[in-house]
Amino acid sequence: MPELPFTLDQLRILKAIAAQGSFKKAADLLYVTQPAVSLQIQNLEKQLEITIFDRGGRKALLTEAGRLLLEYCERILNQCDEACKAIEDLNSLKGGTLIIGASQTTGTYLMPRMIGLFRQKYPDVSVQLQVHSTRRTGWSVANGQIDLGIIGGQLPGDLENLLQVIPYATDELALVLHYKHPLSNKKELLKEDLYKLNFVTLDSQSTTRKVVDKLLQDSGLDIQRLKIEMELNSLEAIKNAVQSGLGASFLPVVSIERELAAGTIHKAFVADLEVKRELKLITNPSRYTSRASEVFKKNILPQFASLESPLRQL
Amino acid sequence: MPELPFTLDQLRILKAIAAQGSFKKAADLLYVTQPAVSLQIQNLEKQLEITIFDRGGRKALLTEAGRLLLEYCERILNQCDEACKAIEDLNSLKGGTLIIGASQTTGTYLMPRMIGLFRQKYPDVSVQLQVHSTRRTGWSVANGQIDLGIIGGQLPGDLENLLQVIPYATDELALVLHYKHPLSNKKELLKEDLYKLNFVTLDSQSTTRKVVDKLLQDSGLDIQRLKIEMELNSLEAIKNAVQSGLGASFLPVVSIERELAAGTIHKAFVADLEVKRELKLITNPSRYTSRASEVFKKNILPQFASLESPLRQL
DNA sequence: TATTTGAATAATTGAAATTTATGGAGACTC
DNA sequence: GAGTCTCCATAAATTTCAATTATTCAAATA
């Protein structure tokens, strides 16, 4: 690694003298004294073993070597200015990228709206959404691959301590039936009615599935007795199955807004049963937090907070 | 003029850390201690109001802002390296331009050979030849527009003191006749014979003409009595005139080598008359002297020095 | 839990740049 | 052409800034 034969300050001085045609004027421009300018140029000339200025006449004229150096000098200083501007833009959220991780459900039904709001406020920050399992999202936040994660389930225990977990909204998981299902007429179902249903569920690895199972179990139901018609790995597929009369399911309300409005799916109420989960923001407190990430957490998230259906907020 | 928010040293450190993935290793690479590296990066981060490195884990990882800055950093440092290389090339005469001024005669008949020799030795230095009057050449040297001048006459008095004038060769101005001229048979002419001749001369503004006039006058001749058939402003035109038998002339021997060899022109000898002038190199001692200029003066010029006809040297 | 490794911090030292003060050289004025 | 003015160079003193040593702190490894 070679020593650098000049400093940016020296280049700045060089440029100023070239522009002003005088050591003194350059000194005034840079708010330093004239000897400071002289000495820096002398050092520069000594280092590079060239003569840069011809101090003969009234004006300080560039020599050939000086002109050559000035060319590079301007390019270098321009790059420096650009770098500063880019950093400033980043600081003022006029650039940069925010990388968000989310699970399937939130990633599909919730994040687009959140990201839309963010982009509306900060159009110059590009946003990247990575949809992964809750576990993987957690790890990505932990090792800094993504800025923040939005999850709807439980983190593995080790990550739970490492990361900052902020619940920001409640997501209701509604029991949905085919609109012509016999039970869809009843105002309110009983827990026992659930044993009569054929369920179409997410696969058992899914976080949402685990959350639902746990909540049902906690409310006194024997989930072993529940009949599972089929397990699918996509909410859309389950929705289609329910709409085709293939069975019932617990689905996040955020994912069935459209179908409820269209009446193609029936949302049933079950007495004494609330299947709700917390949507959580996870961040890594021991890592650098980008400005974009901060702003997302402070300004965007609250707009979706504490709602049965975050959707209505829009 | 804004203050620069970083130094080249800081950028160099940044680059080293990014490459090594560690403050300590970067410090070793740069032959400084680890705190020095830490402090510089801290200053940089403070100045730019960003976090550059994520010091969480085992490795020092770049943040988004850090990656952004690193991009500029590499470009800037590359430009610096290039600048150094260009300057080095200039110092070692692997680049640059040498600008030479010469009067008509030297410029036409002598300089091409000198420049050829120079270019042979330093093929990477380009040479520019500007043919002007002696006076203008002198002024150009004085104000630094050209690196050096080669002249064959007298400089205006004020310039004479300002510039360094180095005689380096003698240029003989020979009396030339048509090869069938009646006097071309005589082994040696007398001064009085000159009055019998019709002269074809350069115009009276020309330095070479002035030099000839002065030398003839100094040797006791009455130049008013000399018959001037015509005045032309080009040596080539005069040569043609002489070869056509229109008259005689005093011409620099360097300009008639070919014609003498071909026998199309006759060089006469005049008893007790030597028409010789000093060819001089002029430089400006109060101005910057380029390496190329130095070398030309020291290495090229001597090869043409102290010769009746510099041509023979080649 | 102990050990190791890497980075931050504090205090000291040392180097380099800036400033004030001054001298000298060329350019403009009368 | 003498005087003045402007501009740059130089010298000495000061201040600022960066590097080093020594130490602490935190995290990762064993």
XYZ file of C-alpha atoms (C1' of nucleotides) in Angstrom:
688
model
C 0.000 0.000 0.000
C 1.680 3.152 -1.196
C 1.665 6.390 0.695
C -0.465 9.054 -0.795
C 1.647 11.868 -2.180
C -1.004 14.517 -1.686
C -4.026 15.423 0.380
C -7.461 16.575 -0.634
C -6.753 19.907 1.017
C -3.760 20.395 -1.219
C -5.856 19.617 -4.266
C -8.479 22.029 -3.086
C -5.863 24.727 -2.765
C -4.432 23.901 -6.151
C -7.844 24.250 -7.722
C -8.500 27.535 -5.986
C -5.222 29.053 -7.127
C -5.776 27.876 -10.678
C -9.217 29.436 -10.641
C -8.167 32.706 -9.011
C -4.797 33.053 -10.657
C -3.285 34.084 -7.363
C -2.082 32.546 -4.120
C -3.479 35.390 -2.101
C -6.935 35.309 -3.625
C -7.057 31.569 -3.185
C -6.129 32.043 0.452
C -8.957 34.540 0.906
C -11.371 32.203 -0.804
C -10.441 29.340 1.464
C -10.369 31.489 4.596
C -6.749 30.796 5.406
C -3.645 32.933 5.313
C -1.437 33.236 2.297
C 1.554 31.393 3.781
C -0.651 28.392 4.455
C -1.430 28.239 0.767
C 2.176 28.752 -0.234
C 3.457 26.052 2.070
C 0.893 23.501 1.008
C 1.718 24.036 -2.626
C 5.405 23.812 -1.820
C 4.818 20.505 -0.064
C 2.827 19.253 -2.989
C 5.541 20.252 -5.405
C 8.168 18.624 -3.237
C 6.195 15.412 -2.923
C 5.504 15.086 -6.611
C 8.855 16.498 -7.651
C 7.290 18.886 -10.080
C 6.738 22.593 -10.397
C 3.044 23.354 -10.471
C 2.886 27.115 -10.648
C 4.957 29.642 -12.459
C 5.195 32.506 -9.982
C 7.083 34.791 -12.338
C 4.600 37.392 -13.440
C 1.628 39.087 -11.889
C -0.455 35.969 -12.081
C 0.347 32.485 -10.864
C 0.262 30.400 -14.020
C 0.029 26.652 -14.246
C 2.955 24.788 -15.719
C 2.377 21.826 -17.949
C 2.649 19.477 -14.995
C 0.280 21.739 -13.106
C -2.302 21.559 -15.830
C -2.011 17.797 -15.883
C -2.476 17.589 -12.149
C -5.357 20.025 -12.203
C -7.287 17.766 -14.550
C -7.115 14.901 -12.106
C -7.670 17.266 -9.252
C -10.997 18.427 -10.617
C -12.128 14.911 -11.275
C -11.195 13.813 -7.781
C -12.866 16.760 -6.101
C -15.974 16.262 -8.170
C -16.153 12.673 -7.039
C -15.800 13.861 -3.461
C -18.666 16.291 -3.893
C -20.788 13.588 -5.428
C -20.035 11.260 -2.578
C -21.098 13.922 -0.090
C -24.305 14.512 -1.944
C -25.086 10.820 -2.081
C -24.524 10.505 1.640
C -26.672 13.524 2.315
C -29.427 12.055 0.201
C -29.178 8.874 2.151
C -29.414 10.804 5.394
C -32.423 12.737 4.204
C -34.017 9.604 2.808
C -33.559 10.674 -0.764
C -31.885 7.442 -1.615
C -30.961 4.072 -0.278
C -32.800 0.838 0.121
C -34.950 -0.503 2.906
C -35.010 -4.273 3.087
C -37.982 -5.789 4.861
C -38.598 -9.404 5.660
C -42.066 -10.785 6.172
C -43.862 -14.055 6.448
C -46.185 -15.313 3.787
C -49.380 -13.840 5.187
C -48.143 -10.424 6.139
C -45.916 -10.302 3.112
C -48.771 -11.012 0.776
C -51.662 -9.109 2.285
C -50.224 -6.464 4.518
C -46.802 -5.402 3.374
C -47.850 -4.120 -0.033
C -50.024 -1.556 1.667
C -47.361 -0.575 4.195
C -44.714 -0.339 1.553
C -47.105 1.665 -0.598
C -47.547 4.197 2.185
C -43.826 4.370 2.817
C -43.018 4.876 -0.849
C -45.641 7.555 -1.021
C -43.870 9.489 1.712
C -40.323 8.662 0.662
C -40.419 7.979 -3.048
C -36.642 8.046 -3.361
C -36.016 5.160 -1.029
C -36.416 1.853 -2.751
C -37.910 -0.971 -0.761
C -37.169 -4.631 -1.075
C -39.498 -7.207 0.389
C -38.293 -10.699 1.182
C -40.963 -13.234 1.949
C -39.649 -16.084 4.039
C -40.596 -18.187 6.978
C -40.790 -16.501 10.337
C -37.700 -18.350 11.456
C -35.616 -17.320 8.489
C -36.855 -13.754 8.718
C -35.732 -13.730 12.317
C -32.272 -14.925 11.424
C -31.951 -12.435 8.613
C -32.728 -9.626 11.013
C -30.271 -11.067 13.491
C -27.359 -11.091 11.098
C -28.203 -7.835 9.432
C -29.221 -9.112 6.040
C -32.507 -7.289 6.334
C -33.370 -4.092 8.148
C -36.529 -5.246 9.857
C -39.040 -8.042 9.874
C -42.793 -8.231 10.203
C -43.973 -11.524 11.606
C -47.178 -12.998 12.908
C -45.882 -15.919 14.900
C -43.491 -16.960 17.562
C -39.754 -16.598 17.177
C -37.395 -19.385 18.182
C -36.396 -18.852 21.779
C -32.784 -17.829 21.135
C -33.830 -15.130 18.705
C -36.529 -13.913 21.018
C -33.871 -12.583 23.389
C -31.526 -11.309 20.761
C -34.011 -9.232 18.866
C -36.323 -6.430 19.750
C -39.899 -7.585 19.240
C -42.580 -4.930 19.040
C -46.222 -5.977 18.729
C -47.947 -3.311 16.710
C -51.279 -4.748 15.616
C -53.692 -7.562 16.188
C -54.608 -9.853 13.350
C -57.859 -11.733 13.614
C -58.023 -15.216 12.236
C -61.581 -15.803 11.230
C -63.377 -19.059 10.693
C -64.557 -19.056 7.114
C -67.093 -21.337 5.457
C -68.559 -21.782 2.060
C -71.369 -19.266 1.736
C -73.872 -22.094 1.268
C -72.506 -24.179 4.094
C -75.278 -25.442 6.426
C -73.746 -23.740 9.420
C -73.375 -20.390 7.665
C -76.928 -19.554 8.602
C -76.321 -19.754 12.326
C -75.600 -16.436 13.955
C -73.112 -17.870 16.280
C -71.427 -21.255 16.311
C -70.434 -23.182 19.361
C -66.983 -24.569 19.835
C -68.401 -28.024 19.470
C -69.596 -27.173 16.000
C -65.967 -27.069 14.908
C -65.700 -30.805 15.281
C -68.380 -31.134 12.617
C -66.372 -29.235 10.046
C -63.886 -30.453 7.491
C -60.854 -28.221 7.624
C -58.567 -27.077 4.886
C -55.406 -25.846 6.593
C -51.950 -24.581 5.975
C -49.268 -27.180 6.241
C -48.138 -27.904 9.760
C -44.780 -26.175 9.331
C -46.422 -22.844 8.728
C -46.272 -20.315 11.494
C -49.826 -19.241 10.941
C -50.953 -22.844 11.272
C -49.026 -23.241 14.488
C -50.535 -20.075 15.881
C -54.042 -21.209 15.063
C -53.474 -24.662 16.535
C -52.115 -23.211 19.710
C -54.951 -20.725 20.130
C -57.591 -23.367 19.562
C -55.891 -25.656 22.007
C -55.616 -22.862 24.559
C -59.335 -22.257 24.287
C -60.028 -25.832 25.303
C -60.490 -27.493 21.971
C -58.997 -30.862 21.177
C -57.296 -30.202 17.896
C -56.787 -33.877 17.331
C -60.531 -34.244 16.966
C -60.717 -31.620 14.262
C -61.054 -33.175 10.841
C -58.467 -31.984 8.407
C -59.567 -32.503 4.876
C -56.354 -31.298 3.300
C -53.224 -29.247 3.981
C -52.154 -26.699 1.454
C -49.167 -24.408 1.461
C -50.800 -21.306 0.106
C -53.500 -19.088 1.511
C -54.835 -18.448 -1.944
C -55.207 -22.143 -2.527
C -57.082 -22.505 0.772
C -59.351 -19.627 -0.122
C -60.171 -21.309 -3.385
C -60.804 -24.576 -1.614
C -63.196 -22.918 0.843
C -64.996 -21.104 -1.950
C -65.364 -24.432 -3.725
C -67.017 -25.931 -0.683
C -64.184 -28.255 0.083
C -64.025 -27.280 3.703
C -63.654 -24.602 6.368
C -60.542 -22.761 7.577
C -59.194 -20.164 9.925
C -57.804 -17.368 7.809
C -56.438 -13.907 8.596
C -59.165 -11.411 7.891
C -56.705 -9.265 6.040
C -56.484 -11.987 3.431
C -60.212 -12.331 2.787
C -61.455 -8.773 2.677
C -62.289 -8.975 -0.976
C -64.050 -12.305 -0.743
C -66.152 -11.183 2.226
C -67.192 -8.066 0.387
C -68.091 -10.133 -2.671
C -69.992 -12.600 -0.488
C -68.194 -15.572 -1.952
C -66.979 -16.598 1.464
C -68.745 -16.641 4.801
C -67.176 -15.504 8.012
C -68.610 -17.349 10.999
C -68.573 -16.287 14.636
C -67.775 -18.822 17.297
C -68.949 -18.229 20.836
C -66.177 -17.798 23.404
C -63.486 -18.149 20.812
C -61.146 -15.436 19.756
C -58.418 -16.469 17.384
C -56.181 -13.495 17.315
C -52.468 -13.088 16.970
C -50.076 -10.241 17.427
C -48.303 -8.896 14.382
C -44.820 -7.955 15.450
C -42.024 -5.854 14.180
C -38.628 -7.330 14.838
C -35.379 -5.434 14.691
C -31.848 -6.021 15.824
C -30.958 -3.495 18.527
C -27.286 -4.405 18.440
C -26.954 -3.477 14.783
C -26.883 -0.310 12.797
C -30.312 1.077 12.100
C -30.719 2.855 8.803
C -32.631 6.097 8.704
C -35.170 4.497 6.406
C -35.650 1.703 8.888
C -36.134 4.163 11.740
C -38.689 6.126 9.806
C -40.568 3.012 8.833
C -40.800 1.971 12.441
C -41.742 5.393 13.753
C -43.973 6.795 11.059
C -45.381 4.013 8.967
C -46.029 1.221 11.397
C -48.242 3.216 13.814
C -50.703 3.834 11.014
C -51.360 0.106 10.958
C -51.302 -0.408 14.670
C -53.996 -1.562 17.079
C -56.520 -2.473 14.479
C -58.629 -5.514 14.106
C -58.136 -5.157 10.419
C -55.281 -2.859 9.531
C -56.797 -2.649 6.121
C -59.623 -0.368 7.167
C -57.176 2.282 8.066
C -56.400 3.044 4.493
C -16.382 26.718 -0.693
C -17.432 23.915 1.548
C -15.149 22.153 3.952
C -14.226 18.679 2.946
C -15.905 16.181 5.223
C -13.221 13.568 4.807
C -9.568 13.057 3.983
C -7.872 10.716 1.577
C -6.306 8.926 4.513
C -9.724 8.185 5.909
C -10.853 6.818 2.586
C -7.758 4.695 2.418
C -8.537 3.288 5.849
C -12.140 2.708 4.913
C -11.077 0.768 1.869
C -8.627 -1.316 3.846
C -11.197 -2.238 6.470
C -13.751 -3.137 3.840
C -11.188 -5.335 2.140
C -9.919 -6.979 5.319
C -13.198 -7.144 7.178
C -11.499 -6.032 10.334
C -10.172 -2.866 11.936
C -7.160 -4.652 13.295
C -6.140 -6.246 10.029
C -6.587 -2.961 8.241
C -4.345 -1.343 10.807
C -1.659 -3.973 10.202
C -1.969 -3.505 6.468
C -1.498 0.236 6.766
C 1.279 -0.051 9.343
C -0.547 1.865 12.031
C -2.098 0.862 15.303
C -5.667 -0.220 15.716
C -6.805 2.862 17.674
C -5.593 5.064 14.848
C -7.898 3.242 12.497
C -10.790 3.311 14.928
C -10.460 7.018 15.560
C -10.272 7.935 11.912
C -13.372 5.945 11.103
C -15.132 7.509 14.073
C -14.225 10.949 12.796
C -15.445 10.035 9.358
C -18.726 8.766 10.726
C -19.145 11.854 12.849
C -18.438 14.168 9.927
C -20.817 12.455 7.556
C -23.369 11.673 10.241
C -23.607 8.109 9.159
C -22.637 4.710 10.459
C -20.192 3.092 8.111
C -19.364 -0.169 9.788
C -21.437 -2.591 11.719
C -19.111 -3.714 14.477
C -21.524 -6.231 15.921
C -20.137 -9.593 14.975
C -16.746 -11.051 14.370
C -16.294 -9.092 11.180
C -16.679 -5.406 10.567
C -19.449 -5.231 7.993
C -20.337 -2.291 5.821
C -23.703 -0.673 6.319
C -25.669 0.554 3.358
C -24.191 4.007 3.762
C -20.779 2.389 4.049
C -21.176 0.526 0.803
C -22.292 3.710 -0.898
C -19.287 5.579 0.401
C -16.942 2.751 -0.503
C -17.976 2.961 -4.137
C -16.969 6.600 -4.314
C -13.936 5.871 -2.213
C -12.579 3.382 -4.708
C -13.196 5.704 -7.612
C -11.487 8.570 -5.844
C -8.459 6.536 -4.837
C -8.140 5.155 -8.345
C -8.109 8.658 -9.730
C -5.396 9.544 -7.247
C -3.284 6.615 -8.360
C -3.762 7.579 -11.964
C -2.743 11.124 -11.248
C 0.446 9.901 -9.603
C 1.242 7.731 -12.532
C 0.691 10.546 -14.987
C 2.956 12.830 -13.000
C 5.614 10.140 -12.810
C 5.445 9.691 -16.546
C 5.883 13.379 -17.006
C 8.904 13.364 -14.731
C 10.468 10.479 -16.561
C 9.732 12.073 -19.909
C 7.156 9.515 -20.801
C 4.657 12.168 -21.597
C 4.175 15.857 -21.959
C 4.825 18.379 -24.671
C 7.830 20.440 -25.538
C 7.018 23.656 -27.336
C 9.838 25.166 -29.331
C 9.872 28.465 -31.134
C 12.180 29.151 -34.060
C 12.699 31.682 -36.763
C 12.060 30.900 -40.392
C 15.544 29.709 -41.255
C 16.279 27.573 -38.230
C 12.708 26.389 -38.075
C 12.769 25.211 -41.640
C 16.234 23.774 -42.035
C 17.549 22.978 -38.596
C 14.739 22.234 -36.208
C 13.345 19.223 -38.022
C 16.655 17.456 -37.482
C 16.931 18.468 -33.862
C 13.376 17.512 -33.139
C 13.952 14.236 -34.923
C 16.857 13.433 -32.632
C 14.884 14.412 -29.565
C 11.915 12.323 -30.556
C 14.198 9.421 -31.198
C 15.441 9.580 -27.639
C 12.149 10.519 -26.024
C 9.403 9.171 -28.221
C 6.722 9.776 -25.624
C 7.222 13.501 -25.425
C 5.415 15.273 -28.203
C 7.091 18.305 -29.701
C 5.411 21.356 -31.105
C 7.333 23.757 -33.332
C 6.163 27.319 -33.772
C 7.842 29.282 -36.552
C 7.695 33.000 -35.972
C 9.826 36.064 -36.237
C 12.774 36.343 -33.858
C 11.014 39.082 -31.963
C 7.810 37.177 -31.467
C 9.743 34.055 -30.519
C 11.527 36.109 -27.880
C 8.281 37.388 -26.445
C 6.772 33.939 -26.407
C 9.704 32.676 -24.395
C 9.431 35.664 -22.104
C 5.817 35.092 -21.201
C 6.075 31.345 -21.044
C 4.015 30.458 -24.086
C 6.880 28.387 -25.414
C 9.551 26.471 -23.564
C 12.554 27.610 -25.563
C 13.475 29.410 -28.733
C 16.154 28.952 -31.348
C 17.051 32.165 -33.103
C 19.720 33.402 -35.478
C 19.513 37.120 -34.957
C 19.502 39.872 -32.413
C 16.835 40.133 -29.770
C 15.243 43.478 -28.921
C 17.239 45.062 -26.115
C 14.690 44.647 -23.369
C 14.361 40.939 -24.023
C 18.107 40.536 -24.211
C 18.336 41.207 -20.494
C 15.269 39.289 -19.499
C 16.139 36.057 -21.228
C 19.033 33.696 -21.054
C 20.763 33.633 -24.457
C 23.096 30.761 -25.179
C 25.027 30.716 -28.448
C 25.418 27.109 -29.370
C 26.486 27.030 -33.026
C 27.754 29.183 -35.859
C 25.764 29.451 -39.008
C 27.641 30.525 -42.126
C 25.850 32.695 -44.609
C 27.377 31.936 -47.947
C 27.364 34.033 -51.070
C 25.623 31.985 -53.701
C 25.558 32.520 -57.469
C 24.031 30.886 -60.451
C 26.321 28.027 -61.402
C 26.962 29.604 -64.795
C 27.497 33.092 -63.439
C 30.611 34.697 -64.883
C 32.149 35.137 -61.441
C 31.544 31.546 -60.421
C 34.770 30.571 -62.077
C 36.953 32.720 -59.898
C 38.443 30.914 -56.961
C 38.051 33.865 -54.704
C 36.114 37.041 -55.113
C 37.098 40.401 -53.827
C 34.785 42.511 -51.778
C 34.588 44.954 -54.639
C 33.140 42.234 -56.814
C 29.986 42.339 -54.710
C 29.109 45.710 -56.156
C 28.943 44.099 -59.569
C 26.306 41.635 -58.501
C 22.531 41.853 -58.567
C 21.192 40.682 -55.232
C 18.057 38.814 -54.433
C 17.480 39.299 -50.745
C 15.040 38.656 -47.974
C 12.792 41.575 -47.188
C 14.324 44.153 -44.917
C 12.209 43.196 -41.932
C 13.749 39.753 -41.794
C 16.209 39.044 -39.041
C 18.474 37.117 -41.349
C 18.558 40.082 -43.739
C 19.399 42.445 -40.912
C 22.184 40.199 -39.780
C 23.681 40.000 -43.266
C 23.444 43.746 -43.770
C 25.117 44.435 -40.491
C 27.944 41.982 -41.104
C 28.634 43.341 -44.578
C 28.616 46.866 -43.252
C 30.951 45.915 -40.414
C 33.399 44.486 -42.891
C 33.664 47.818 -44.630
C 31.201 47.440 -47.426
C 28.785 50.177 -48.394
C 25.533 48.312 -48.499
C 23.856 51.241 -50.212
C 25.994 50.550 -53.275
C 24.881 46.928 -53.466
C 22.319 46.420 -56.193
C 19.201 44.732 -54.957
C 17.307 43.150 -57.799
C 14.387 42.019 -55.685
C 13.311 41.316 -52.124
C 11.480 38.115 -51.394
C 10.090 36.833 -48.155
C 11.012 33.207 -48.473
C 14.355 31.491 -48.613
C 12.985 28.910 -50.987
C 11.892 31.640 -53.369
C 15.347 33.197 -53.210
C 16.974 29.880 -53.899
C 14.810 29.468 -56.942
C 15.629 32.958 -58.089
C 19.340 32.326 -57.761
C 19.049 29.030 -59.566
C 17.211 30.830 -62.357
C 20.053 33.259 -62.699
C 18.095 36.211 -61.447
C 20.808 37.230 -59.012
C 23.106 36.404 -56.109
C 22.345 36.139 -52.412
C 23.761 35.420 -48.990
C 22.063 32.312 -47.722
C 22.575 30.099 -44.671
C 24.559 27.099 -45.762
C 22.160 24.872 -43.879
C 19.505 25.877 -46.352
C 21.425 25.064 -49.512
C 23.095 21.764 -48.738
C 21.064 19.892 -51.265
C 21.513 22.434 -54.026
C 25.277 22.559 -53.491
C 25.477 18.809 -53.672
C 23.416 18.811 -56.846
C 25.557 21.563 -58.290
C 22.569 23.707 -59.183
C 23.898 26.551 -57.104
C 27.424 27.919 -56.739
C 28.913 28.891 -53.430
C 31.489 31.638 -53.847
C 34.312 32.651 -51.492
C 35.005 36.273 -50.829
C 38.426 37.291 -49.576
C 38.483 38.823 -46.106
C 34.776 38.361 -45.639
C 33.171 36.045 -43.190
C 29.443 36.259 -42.938
C 28.660 34.211 -39.932
C 26.038 34.447 -37.246
C 25.522 32.809 -33.926
C 22.592 30.497 -33.544
C 21.260 30.986 -30.060
C 19.068 29.154 -27.665
C 16.882 31.432 -25.613
C 15.144 30.480 -22.424
C 13.457 32.316 -19.611
C 15.417 31.808 -16.401
C 12.684 33.290 -14.257
C 10.207 30.707 -15.365
C 9.605 27.050 -14.760
C 11.725 24.810 -16.927
C 10.102 21.582 -17.954
C 12.116 18.392 -17.789
C 11.767 18.006 -21.532
C 13.126 21.490 -22.020
C 16.064 20.785 -19.739
C 16.901 17.621 -21.565
C 16.648 19.308 -24.928
C 19.082 21.965 -23.811
C 21.511 19.583 -22.167
C 21.431 16.565 -24.413
C 20.157 17.503 -27.819
C 21.601 20.948 -28.432
C 25.260 20.028 -27.846
C 25.079 17.563 -30.667
C 24.507 20.480 -33.014
C 26.953 22.818 -31.366
C 30.128 24.479 -32.641
C 29.773 23.406 -36.215
C 30.095 25.357 -39.375
C 27.274 23.295 -40.680
C 25.345 21.536 -37.957
C 24.000 19.311 -40.657
C 27.167 17.270 -40.982
C 26.820 16.036 -37.476
C 23.958 13.790 -38.355
C -16.924 -19.968 33.404
C -12.582 -18.657 31.598
C -10.026 -17.161 27.721
C -9.246 -14.924 23.619
C -9.964 -11.623 20.095
C -11.307 -7.238 18.372
C -12.825 -2.550 19.086
C -13.475 1.615 22.028
C -11.530 4.884 25.242
C -8.073 7.841 27.757
C -3.845 10.123 28.217
C 0.484 11.240 26.286
C 3.461 12.216 22.769
C 4.763 13.972 18.477
C 4.241 15.855 14.002
C 2.314 18.888 10.797
C -0.291 22.805 9.445
C -1.575 27.480 10.505
C -0.646 31.994 12.007
C 1.929 36.247 12.825
C 5.648 38.825 11.387
C 8.923 39.987 8.080
C 11.727 40.278 3.859
C 12.229 40.656 -1.154
C 10.981 41.045 -6.044
C 8.294 42.667 -9.791
C 4.692 45.962 -11.438
C 2.362 50.267 -11.522
C 2.372 55.474 -10.477
C 3.864 59.977 -10.628
C 13.636 56.279 -11.826
C 12.259 56.599 -7.076
C 8.405 55.302 -4.322
C 4.637 52.493 -3.444
C 1.897 48.531 -3.862
C 1.008 43.845 -4.480
C 2.167 39.342 -4.191
C 4.918 35.419 -2.788
C 8.595 33.320 0.181
C 10.527 32.570 4.608
C 11.098 32.176 9.820
C 9.543 31.380 14.291
C 5.842 30.385 17.342
C 1.565 28.329 18.200
C -2.082 25.396 17.733
C -4.284 21.687 16.029
C -4.585 17.071 14.832
C -3.228 12.434 14.489
C -0.607 8.500 16.254
C 0.947 5.691 20.059
C 0.764 3.253 24.495
C -1.965 1.431 27.942
C -6.242 -0.009 29.374
C -11.132 -1.249 29.402
C -15.128 -3.368 27.414
C -17.808 -6.677 24.823
C -18.500 -10.597 22.285
C -17.192 -15.004 20.665
C -14.845 -19.321 21.558
C -13.363 -23.228 24.219
